[in-house]
Short mmCIF file of C-alpha atoms and ligand atoms in Angstrom, two decimals:
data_model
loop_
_atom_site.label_atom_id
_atom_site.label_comp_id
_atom_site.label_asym_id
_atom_site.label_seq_id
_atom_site.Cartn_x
_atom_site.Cartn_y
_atom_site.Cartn_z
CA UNK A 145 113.79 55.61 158.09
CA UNK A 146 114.10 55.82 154.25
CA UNK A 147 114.04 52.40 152.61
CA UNK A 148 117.40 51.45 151.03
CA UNK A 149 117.52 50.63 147.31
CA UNK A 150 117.25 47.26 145.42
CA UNK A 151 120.35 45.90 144.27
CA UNK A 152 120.54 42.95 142.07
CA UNK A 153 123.14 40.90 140.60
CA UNK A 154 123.85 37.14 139.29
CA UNK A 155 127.59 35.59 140.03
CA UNK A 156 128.18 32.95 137.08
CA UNK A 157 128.73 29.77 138.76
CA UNK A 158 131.93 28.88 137.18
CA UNK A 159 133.52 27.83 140.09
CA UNK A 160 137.09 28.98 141.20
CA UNK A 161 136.75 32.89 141.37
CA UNK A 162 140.47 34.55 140.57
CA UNK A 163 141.93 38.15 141.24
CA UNK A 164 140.02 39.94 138.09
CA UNK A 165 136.62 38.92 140.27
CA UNK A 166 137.60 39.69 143.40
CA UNK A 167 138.85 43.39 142.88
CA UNK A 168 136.59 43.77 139.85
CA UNK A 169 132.97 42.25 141.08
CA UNK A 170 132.87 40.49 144.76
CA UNK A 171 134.61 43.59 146.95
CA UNK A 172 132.33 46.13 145.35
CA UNK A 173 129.00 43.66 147.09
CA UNK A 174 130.62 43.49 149.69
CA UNK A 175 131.09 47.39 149.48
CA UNK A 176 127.17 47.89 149.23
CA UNK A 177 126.17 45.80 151.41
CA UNK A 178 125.37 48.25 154.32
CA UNK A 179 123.88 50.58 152.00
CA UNK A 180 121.55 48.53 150.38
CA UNK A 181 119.13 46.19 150.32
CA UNK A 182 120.90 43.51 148.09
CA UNK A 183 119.89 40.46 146.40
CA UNK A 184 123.51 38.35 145.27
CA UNK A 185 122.58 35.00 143.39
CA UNK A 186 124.21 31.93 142.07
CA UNK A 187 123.05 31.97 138.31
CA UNK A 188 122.65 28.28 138.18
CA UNK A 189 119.65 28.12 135.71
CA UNK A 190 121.53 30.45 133.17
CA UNK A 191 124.37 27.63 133.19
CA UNK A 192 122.14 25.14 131.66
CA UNK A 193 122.07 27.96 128.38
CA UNK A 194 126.32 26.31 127.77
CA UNK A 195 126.35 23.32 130.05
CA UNK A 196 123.63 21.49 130.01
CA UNK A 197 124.98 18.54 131.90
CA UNK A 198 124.83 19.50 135.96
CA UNK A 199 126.35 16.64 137.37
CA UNK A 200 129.39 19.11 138.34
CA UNK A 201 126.99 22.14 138.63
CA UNK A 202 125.60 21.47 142.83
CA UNK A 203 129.94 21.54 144.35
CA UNK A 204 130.67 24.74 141.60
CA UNK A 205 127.36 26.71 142.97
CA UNK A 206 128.39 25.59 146.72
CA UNK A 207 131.86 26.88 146.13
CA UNK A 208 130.86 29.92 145.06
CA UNK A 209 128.88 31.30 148.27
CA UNK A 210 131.74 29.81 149.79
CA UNK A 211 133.91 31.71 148.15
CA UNK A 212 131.65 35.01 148.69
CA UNK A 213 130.89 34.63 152.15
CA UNK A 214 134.97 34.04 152.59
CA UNK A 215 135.52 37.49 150.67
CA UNK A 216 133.19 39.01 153.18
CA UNK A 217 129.33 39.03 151.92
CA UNK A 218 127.31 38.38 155.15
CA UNK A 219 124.55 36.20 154.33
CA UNK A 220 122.75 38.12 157.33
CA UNK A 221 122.68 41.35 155.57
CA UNK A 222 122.45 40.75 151.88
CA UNK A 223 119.77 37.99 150.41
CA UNK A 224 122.22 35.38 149.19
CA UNK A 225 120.58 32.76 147.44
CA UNK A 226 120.61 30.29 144.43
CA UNK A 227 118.51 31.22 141.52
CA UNK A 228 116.79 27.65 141.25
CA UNK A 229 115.81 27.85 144.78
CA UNK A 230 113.40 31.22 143.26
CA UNK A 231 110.78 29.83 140.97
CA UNK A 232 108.87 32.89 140.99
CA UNK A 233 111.40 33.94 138.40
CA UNK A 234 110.39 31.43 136.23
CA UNK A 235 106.86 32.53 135.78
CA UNK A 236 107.98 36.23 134.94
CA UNK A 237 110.27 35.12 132.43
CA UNK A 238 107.55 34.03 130.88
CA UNK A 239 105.85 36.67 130.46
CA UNK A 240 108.46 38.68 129.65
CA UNK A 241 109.28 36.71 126.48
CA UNK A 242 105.56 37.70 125.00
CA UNK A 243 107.35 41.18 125.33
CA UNK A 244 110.79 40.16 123.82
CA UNK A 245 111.69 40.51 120.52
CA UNK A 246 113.10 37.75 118.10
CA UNK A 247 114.77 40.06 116.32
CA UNK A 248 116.26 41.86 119.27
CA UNK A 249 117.40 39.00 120.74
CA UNK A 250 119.29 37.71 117.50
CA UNK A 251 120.91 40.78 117.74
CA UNK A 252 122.74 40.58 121.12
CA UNK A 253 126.05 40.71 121.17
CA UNK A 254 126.34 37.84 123.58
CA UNK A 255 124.34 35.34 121.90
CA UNK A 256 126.26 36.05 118.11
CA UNK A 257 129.03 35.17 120.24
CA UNK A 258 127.67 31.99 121.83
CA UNK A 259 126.38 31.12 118.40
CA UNK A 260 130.02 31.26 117.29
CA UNK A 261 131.10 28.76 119.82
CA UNK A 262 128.68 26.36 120.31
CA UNK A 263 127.31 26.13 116.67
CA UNK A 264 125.54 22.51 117.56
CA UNK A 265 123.97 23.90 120.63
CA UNK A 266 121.80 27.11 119.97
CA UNK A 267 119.34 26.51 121.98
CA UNK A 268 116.36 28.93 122.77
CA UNK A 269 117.42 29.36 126.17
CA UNK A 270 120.54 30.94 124.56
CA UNK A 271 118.51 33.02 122.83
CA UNK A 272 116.34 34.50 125.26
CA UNK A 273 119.49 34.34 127.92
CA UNK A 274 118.96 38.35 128.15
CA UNK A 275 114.94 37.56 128.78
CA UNK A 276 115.96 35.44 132.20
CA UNK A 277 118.65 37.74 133.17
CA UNK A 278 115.85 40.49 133.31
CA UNK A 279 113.19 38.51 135.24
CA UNK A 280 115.98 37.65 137.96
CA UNK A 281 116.30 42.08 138.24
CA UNK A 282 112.72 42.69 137.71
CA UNK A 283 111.16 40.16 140.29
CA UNK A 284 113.03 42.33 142.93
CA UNK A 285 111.94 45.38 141.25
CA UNK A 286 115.82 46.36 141.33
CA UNK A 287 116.94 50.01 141.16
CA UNK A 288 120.70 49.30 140.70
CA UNK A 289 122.32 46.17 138.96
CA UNK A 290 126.08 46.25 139.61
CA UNK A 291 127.71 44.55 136.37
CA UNK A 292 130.57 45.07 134.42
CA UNK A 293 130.79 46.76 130.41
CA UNK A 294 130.18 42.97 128.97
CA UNK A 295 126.32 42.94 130.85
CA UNK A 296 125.64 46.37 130.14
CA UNK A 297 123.60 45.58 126.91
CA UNK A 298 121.41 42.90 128.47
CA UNK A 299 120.73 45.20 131.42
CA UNK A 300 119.67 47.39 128.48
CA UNK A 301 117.34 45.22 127.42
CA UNK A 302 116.51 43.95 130.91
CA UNK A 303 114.84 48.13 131.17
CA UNK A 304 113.43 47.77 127.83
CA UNK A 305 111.33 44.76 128.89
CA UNK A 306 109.80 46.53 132.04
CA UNK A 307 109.01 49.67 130.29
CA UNK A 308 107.02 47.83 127.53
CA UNK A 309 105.27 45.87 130.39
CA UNK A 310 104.65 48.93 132.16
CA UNK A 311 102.95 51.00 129.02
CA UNK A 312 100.95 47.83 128.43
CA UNK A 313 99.62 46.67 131.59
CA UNK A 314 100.09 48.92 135.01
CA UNK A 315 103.41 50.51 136.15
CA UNK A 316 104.99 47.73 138.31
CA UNK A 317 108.71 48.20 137.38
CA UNK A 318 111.15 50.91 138.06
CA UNK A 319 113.83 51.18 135.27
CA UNK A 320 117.07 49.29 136.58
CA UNK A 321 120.23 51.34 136.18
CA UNK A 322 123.46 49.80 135.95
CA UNK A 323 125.81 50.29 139.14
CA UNK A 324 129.18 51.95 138.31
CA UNK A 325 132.18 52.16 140.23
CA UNK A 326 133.63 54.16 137.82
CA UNK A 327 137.65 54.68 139.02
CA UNK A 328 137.06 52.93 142.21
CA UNK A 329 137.36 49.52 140.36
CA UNK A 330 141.01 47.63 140.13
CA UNK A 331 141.72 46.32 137.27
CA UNK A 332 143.98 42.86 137.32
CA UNK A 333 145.41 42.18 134.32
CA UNK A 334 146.42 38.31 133.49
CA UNK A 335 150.55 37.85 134.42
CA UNK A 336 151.58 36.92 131.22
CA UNK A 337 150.73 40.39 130.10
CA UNK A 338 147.80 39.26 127.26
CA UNK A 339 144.29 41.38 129.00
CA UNK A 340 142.65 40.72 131.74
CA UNK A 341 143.03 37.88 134.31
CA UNK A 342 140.35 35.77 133.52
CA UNK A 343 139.61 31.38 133.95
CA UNK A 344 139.35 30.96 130.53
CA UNK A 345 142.82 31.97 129.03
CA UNK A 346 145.94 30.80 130.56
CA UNK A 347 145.41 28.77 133.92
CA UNK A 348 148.71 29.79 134.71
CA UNK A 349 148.56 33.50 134.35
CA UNK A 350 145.30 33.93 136.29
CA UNK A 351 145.26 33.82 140.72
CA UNK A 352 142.80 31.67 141.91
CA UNK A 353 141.36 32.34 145.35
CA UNK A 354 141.59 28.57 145.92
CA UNK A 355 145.51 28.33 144.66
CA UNK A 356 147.81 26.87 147.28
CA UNK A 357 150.94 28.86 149.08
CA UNK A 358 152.98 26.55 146.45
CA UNK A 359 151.28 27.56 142.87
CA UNK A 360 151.08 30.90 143.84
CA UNK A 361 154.97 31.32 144.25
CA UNK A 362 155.18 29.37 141.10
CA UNK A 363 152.44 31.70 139.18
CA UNK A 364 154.10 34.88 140.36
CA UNK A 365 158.13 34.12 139.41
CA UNK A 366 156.56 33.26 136.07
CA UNK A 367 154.81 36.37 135.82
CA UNK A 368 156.48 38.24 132.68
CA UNK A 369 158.89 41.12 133.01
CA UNK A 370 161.90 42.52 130.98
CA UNK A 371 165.55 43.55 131.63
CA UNK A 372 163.98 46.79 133.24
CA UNK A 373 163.88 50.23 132.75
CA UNK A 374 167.23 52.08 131.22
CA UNK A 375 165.90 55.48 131.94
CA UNK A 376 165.12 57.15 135.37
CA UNK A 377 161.30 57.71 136.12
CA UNK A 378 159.91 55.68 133.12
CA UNK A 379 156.46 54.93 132.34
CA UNK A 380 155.92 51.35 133.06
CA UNK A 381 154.47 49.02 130.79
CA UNK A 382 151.09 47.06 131.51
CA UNK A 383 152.70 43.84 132.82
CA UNK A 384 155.03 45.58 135.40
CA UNK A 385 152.21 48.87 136.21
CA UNK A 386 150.19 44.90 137.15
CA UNK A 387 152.91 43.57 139.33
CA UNK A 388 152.99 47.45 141.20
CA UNK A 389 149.21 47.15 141.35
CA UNK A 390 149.02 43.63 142.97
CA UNK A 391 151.37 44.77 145.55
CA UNK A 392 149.69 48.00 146.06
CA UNK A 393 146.91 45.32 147.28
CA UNK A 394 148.73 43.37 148.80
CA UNK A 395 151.93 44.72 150.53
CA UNK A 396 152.77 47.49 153.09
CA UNK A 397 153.66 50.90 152.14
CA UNK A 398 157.17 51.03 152.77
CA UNK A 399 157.84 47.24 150.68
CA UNK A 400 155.51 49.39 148.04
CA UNK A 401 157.64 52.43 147.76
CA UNK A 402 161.17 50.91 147.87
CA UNK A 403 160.64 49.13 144.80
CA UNK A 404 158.68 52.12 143.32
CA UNK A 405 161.90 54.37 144.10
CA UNK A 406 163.87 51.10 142.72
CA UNK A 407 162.53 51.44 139.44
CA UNK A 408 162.34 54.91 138.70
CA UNK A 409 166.42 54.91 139.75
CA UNK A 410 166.97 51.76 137.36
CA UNK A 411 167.95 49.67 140.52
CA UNK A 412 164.93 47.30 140.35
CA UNK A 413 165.34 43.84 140.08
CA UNK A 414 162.00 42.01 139.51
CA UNK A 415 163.36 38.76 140.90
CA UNK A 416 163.08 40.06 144.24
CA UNK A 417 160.18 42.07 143.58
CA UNK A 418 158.49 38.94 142.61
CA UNK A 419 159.84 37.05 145.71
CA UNK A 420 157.87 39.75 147.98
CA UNK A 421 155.02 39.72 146.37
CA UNK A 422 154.85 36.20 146.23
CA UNK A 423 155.04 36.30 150.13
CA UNK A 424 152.46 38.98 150.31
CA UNK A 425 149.89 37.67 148.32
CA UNK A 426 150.21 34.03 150.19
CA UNK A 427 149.33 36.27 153.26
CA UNK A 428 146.46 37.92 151.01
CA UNK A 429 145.13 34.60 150.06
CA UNK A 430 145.73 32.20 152.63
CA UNK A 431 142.82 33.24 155.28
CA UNK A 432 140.39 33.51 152.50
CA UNK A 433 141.58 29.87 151.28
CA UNK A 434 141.13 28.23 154.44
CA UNK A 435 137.81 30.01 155.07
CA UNK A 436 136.10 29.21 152.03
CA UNK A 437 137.29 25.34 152.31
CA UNK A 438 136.04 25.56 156.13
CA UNK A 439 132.38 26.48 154.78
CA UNK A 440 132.16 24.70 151.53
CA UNK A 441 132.85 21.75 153.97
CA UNK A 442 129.97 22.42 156.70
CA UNK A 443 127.40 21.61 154.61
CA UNK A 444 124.89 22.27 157.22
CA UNK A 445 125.47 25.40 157.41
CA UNK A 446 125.53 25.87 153.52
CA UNK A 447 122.12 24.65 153.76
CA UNK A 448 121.18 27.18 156.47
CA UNK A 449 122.25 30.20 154.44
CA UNK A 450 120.86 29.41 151.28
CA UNK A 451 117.23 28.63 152.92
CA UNK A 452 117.70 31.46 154.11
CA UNK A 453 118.21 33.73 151.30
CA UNK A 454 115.67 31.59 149.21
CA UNK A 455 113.30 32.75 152.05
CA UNK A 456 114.40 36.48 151.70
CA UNK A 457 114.09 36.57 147.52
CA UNK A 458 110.61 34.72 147.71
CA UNK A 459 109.16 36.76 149.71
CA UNK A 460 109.75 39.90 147.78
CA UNK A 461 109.35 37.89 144.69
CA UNK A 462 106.02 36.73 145.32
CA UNK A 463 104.36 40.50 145.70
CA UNK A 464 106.10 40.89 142.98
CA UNK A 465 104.15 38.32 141.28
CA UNK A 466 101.27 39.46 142.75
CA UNK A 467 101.75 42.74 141.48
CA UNK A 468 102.45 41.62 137.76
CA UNK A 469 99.28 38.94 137.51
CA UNK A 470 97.19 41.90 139.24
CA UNK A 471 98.41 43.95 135.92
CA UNK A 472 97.50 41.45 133.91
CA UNK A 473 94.19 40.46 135.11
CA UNK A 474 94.78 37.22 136.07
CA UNK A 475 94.05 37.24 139.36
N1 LIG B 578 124.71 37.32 132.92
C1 LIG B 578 125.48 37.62 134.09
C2 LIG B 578 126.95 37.28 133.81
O1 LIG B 578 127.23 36.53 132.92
C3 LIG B 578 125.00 36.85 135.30
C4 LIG B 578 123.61 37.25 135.66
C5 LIG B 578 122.49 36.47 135.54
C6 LIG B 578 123.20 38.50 136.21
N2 LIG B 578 121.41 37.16 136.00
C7 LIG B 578 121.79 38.41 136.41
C8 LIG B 578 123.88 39.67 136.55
C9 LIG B 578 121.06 39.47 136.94
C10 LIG B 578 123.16 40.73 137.07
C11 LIG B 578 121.76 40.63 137.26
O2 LIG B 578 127.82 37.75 134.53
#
């Protein structure tokens, strides 16, 4: 049997994941996870970079392989693990910052941004951010890192990094390419019309996983519209092609194409489009609600899992190691 390929990636450990990550990061793993051999993370270190104070960190990391494992990752097939719990990492970020330029790094689009927002607080670890990010691919020796267009630059770098080690020492790394989806992704935009759904910008424009039957009937019959269309078979704008798109998730094919028909005969009335999909996407919701509160609450078998992955990533992190201090001479 042919050996599948590495797959890397890091989930931010922000807590409550919305819509946007669901259809945009979390059912693409859960996609790959037949068809390769993946390696999903909690990025817990990387947090310290903005919030150095983890006294909230531990519940936001368990609620996020909660969350996962409730969208449908199986901790039996893919290494899911917390990147603390991997301190081979640690090592090969060092090394890879002998190979990292200052310069480089000042020049990342991320970190002018984080210097921009946290003026008092630029630390080193913010600048070598893209440095970590590539020991957490490289100590797999990943092949594919799926990431969206904001990552793309540090996964950039991330290849940049292992060539230069390779040339220098011994060829240990294979180039990591960045995993597209290309039109297969669904993009959620934020209800209030204004980009993307995402946590930071308006609470109340953005679908938590975690929302209750109650807030997300309130979230959706505030969701913006307009007096509708006044011509037959108009183009739609954004905020109403959204409200088609989260039904076309969400509700059956014959709720989907009455209101479709609706508004391209200038019938539609988004009240009661909005009461169906409010209905529909409590049934979307609900299950994965009540499954990711059932885990994040059996904290043994939290526990279980993420030994478990640990177990996985070390072990393929250590020849790793091996590999890179054999390079090296060091042993
Ligand atoms: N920087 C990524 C983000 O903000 C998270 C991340 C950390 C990551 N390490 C990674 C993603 C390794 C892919 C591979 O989303």
């Amino acid at each position: 049997m042919m050996s599948k390929e590495v797959v890397v990636s890091g989930i931010r450990p922000t807590g409550f994941l919305h819509l946007g990550n669901y259809f945009g990061a979390m059912r693409n793993y859960v996609r790959m996870q037949d068809d390769y051999d993946c390696y999903f993370f909690v990025a817990d270190q990387h947090s310290l970079t903005t919030h150095p104070d983890t006294t909230a960190l531990r519940n936001s990391v368990l609620r996020v392989l909660a969350e996962n494992i409730a969208c449908g990752l199986d901790p039996d097939k893919v290494a899911l693990y917390v990147q603390s719990d991997v301190p081979e990492t640690a090592e090969l970020y060092l090394y890879l910052n002998m190979l990292a330029y200052k310069g480089e790094l000042e020049k990342t689009v991320t970190f002018k941004e984080k210097v921009r927002l946290q003026p008092d607080n630029v630390n080193a670890g913010l600048l070598t951010y893209p440095v970590l990010m590539s020991a957490d691919i490289l100590i797999q020796r990943a092949v594919k890192v799926p990431v969206g267009k904001d990552q793309e630059q540090h996964l950039e770098m991330a290849r940049n990094f292992a060539d230069r080690f390779n040339n220098r020492y011994t060829e240990v790394f294979p180039l990591p390419q960045p995993f597209n989806f290309g039109n297969t992704l669904t993009k959620i935009l934020s209800l209030d019309g204004n980009g993307k759904m995402s946590k930071s910008e308006n609470q109340m424009a953005t679908i938590y996983l975690a929302d209750e039957d109650e807030m997300i009937r309130k979230k959706i019959m505030k969701a913006k519209t307009d007096s509708g269309p006044v011509e037959a078979n108009a183009v739609k704008p954004g905020y109403i092609e959204n409200l088609f798109t989260l039904m076309n998730i969400t509700s059956d094919t014959a709720t989907i194409s009455k209101f479709e028909q609706d508004f391209n005969t200038c019938i539609i009335r988004y009240g009661d489009m909005k009461k169906q999909l409010a209905e529909d996407m409590i049934r979307f919701i609900t299950p994965i609600r009540e499954k990711a509160n059932d885990i994040q609450n059996d904290q043994a078998y939290l526990d279980k899992i993420m030994k478990q992955g640990a177990a996985k990533a070390r072990a393929r992190a250590s020849e790793t190691l091996r590999l890179v201090r054999k390079a090296m001479r060091f042993s």
